[in-house]
GROMACS .gro file of C-alpha atoms in nm:
model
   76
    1UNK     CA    1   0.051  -1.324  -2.036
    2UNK     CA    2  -0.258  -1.047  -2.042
    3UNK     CA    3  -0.453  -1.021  -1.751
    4UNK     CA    4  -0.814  -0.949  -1.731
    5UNK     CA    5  -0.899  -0.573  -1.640
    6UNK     CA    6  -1.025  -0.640  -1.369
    7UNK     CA    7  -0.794  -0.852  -1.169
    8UNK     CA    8  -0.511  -0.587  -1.280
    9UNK     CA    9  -0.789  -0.322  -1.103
   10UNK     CA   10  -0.797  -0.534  -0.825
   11UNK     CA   11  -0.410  -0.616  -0.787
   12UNK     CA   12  -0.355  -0.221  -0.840
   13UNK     CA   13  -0.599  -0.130  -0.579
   14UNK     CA   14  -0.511  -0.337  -0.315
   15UNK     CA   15  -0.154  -0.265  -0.370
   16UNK     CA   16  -0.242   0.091  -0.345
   17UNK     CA   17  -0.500   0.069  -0.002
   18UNK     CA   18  -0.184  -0.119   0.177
   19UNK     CA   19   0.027   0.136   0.092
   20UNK     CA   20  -0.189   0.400   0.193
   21UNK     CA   21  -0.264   0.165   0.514
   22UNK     CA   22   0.117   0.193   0.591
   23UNK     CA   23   0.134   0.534   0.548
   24UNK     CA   24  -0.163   0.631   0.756
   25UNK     CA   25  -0.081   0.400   1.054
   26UNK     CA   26   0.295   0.644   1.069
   27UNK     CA   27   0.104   0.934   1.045
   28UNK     CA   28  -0.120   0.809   1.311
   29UNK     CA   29   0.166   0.733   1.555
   30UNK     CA   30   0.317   1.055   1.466
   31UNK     CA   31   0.036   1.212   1.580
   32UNK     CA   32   0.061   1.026   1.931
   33UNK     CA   33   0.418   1.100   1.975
   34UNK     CA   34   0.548   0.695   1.901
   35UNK     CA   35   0.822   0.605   1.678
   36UNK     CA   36   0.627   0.427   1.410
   37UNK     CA   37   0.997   0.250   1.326
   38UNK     CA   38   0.924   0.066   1.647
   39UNK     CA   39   0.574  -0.015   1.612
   40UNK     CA   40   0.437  -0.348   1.519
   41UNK     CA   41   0.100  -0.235   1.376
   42UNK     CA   42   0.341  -0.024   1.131
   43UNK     CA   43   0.517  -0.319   1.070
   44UNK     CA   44   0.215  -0.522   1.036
   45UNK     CA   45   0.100  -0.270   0.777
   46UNK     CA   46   0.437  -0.252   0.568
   47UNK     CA   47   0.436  -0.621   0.491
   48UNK     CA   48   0.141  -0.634   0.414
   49UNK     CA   49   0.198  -0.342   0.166
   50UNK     CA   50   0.522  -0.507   0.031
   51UNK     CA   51   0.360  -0.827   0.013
   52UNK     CA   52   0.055  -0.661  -0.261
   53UNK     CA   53   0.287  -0.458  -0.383
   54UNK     CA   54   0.478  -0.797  -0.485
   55UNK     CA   55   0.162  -0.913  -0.625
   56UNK     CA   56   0.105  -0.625  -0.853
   57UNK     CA   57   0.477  -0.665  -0.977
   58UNK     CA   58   0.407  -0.977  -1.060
   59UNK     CA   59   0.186  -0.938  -1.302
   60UNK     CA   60   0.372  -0.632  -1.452
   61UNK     CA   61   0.223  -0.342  -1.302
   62UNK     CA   62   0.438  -0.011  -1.226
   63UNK     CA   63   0.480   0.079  -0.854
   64UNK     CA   64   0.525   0.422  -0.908
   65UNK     CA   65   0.126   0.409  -1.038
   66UNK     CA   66   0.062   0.219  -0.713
   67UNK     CA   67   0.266   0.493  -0.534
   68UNK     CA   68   0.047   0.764  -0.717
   69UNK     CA   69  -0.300   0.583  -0.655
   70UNK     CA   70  -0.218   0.528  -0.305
   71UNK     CA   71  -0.196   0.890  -0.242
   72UNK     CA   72  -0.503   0.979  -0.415
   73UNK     CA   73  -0.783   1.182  -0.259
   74UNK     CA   74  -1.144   1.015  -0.238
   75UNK     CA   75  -1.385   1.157  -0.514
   76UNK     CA   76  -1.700   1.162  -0.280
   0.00000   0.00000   0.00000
C-alpha cells in the first residue's frame, strides 16, 4: 500500500529525531562521566527510538536513511 508523502515525511522524521535523541542523551552522559549503558533516560530514549524506528519499517522505509537523516546537521 502507498503512503501519502507526508505521513512517510513524518514517520521518517520522527524516526530520525529519536534516534538522534538517543544518541545525544550518550553523548551527554559521556560528557558527565556516567555510563549511558546504565542510564534510564538513555534507555528511555532508545525505546523510544526503536519503537519509531518500528513505525517507519512498517510502512517500508529504509533505516539506514533514518540512520543518515538522524545525523544530519541543521540548515539554519
Amino acid at each position: 500500500m502507498a503512503h501519502p508523502n507526508w505521513l512517510t515525511s513524518r514517520v521518517r522524521a520522527d524516526a530520525a529525531i529519536a534516534t538522534a535523541n538517543a544518541r545525544q542523551t550518550a553523548t551527554d552522559l559521556h560528557a558527565q562521566g556516567r555510563d549511558h549503558y546504565t542510564d534510564p533516560t538513555w534507555r528511555t530514549a532508545v525505546a523510544d527510538a526503536h519503537r519509531a524506528v518500528d513505525k517507519a519499517e512498517e510502512i517500508g522505509l529504509d533505516t539506514h536513511d533514518i540512520l543518515d537523516a538522524s545525523k544530519a546537521r541543521p540548515t539554519h
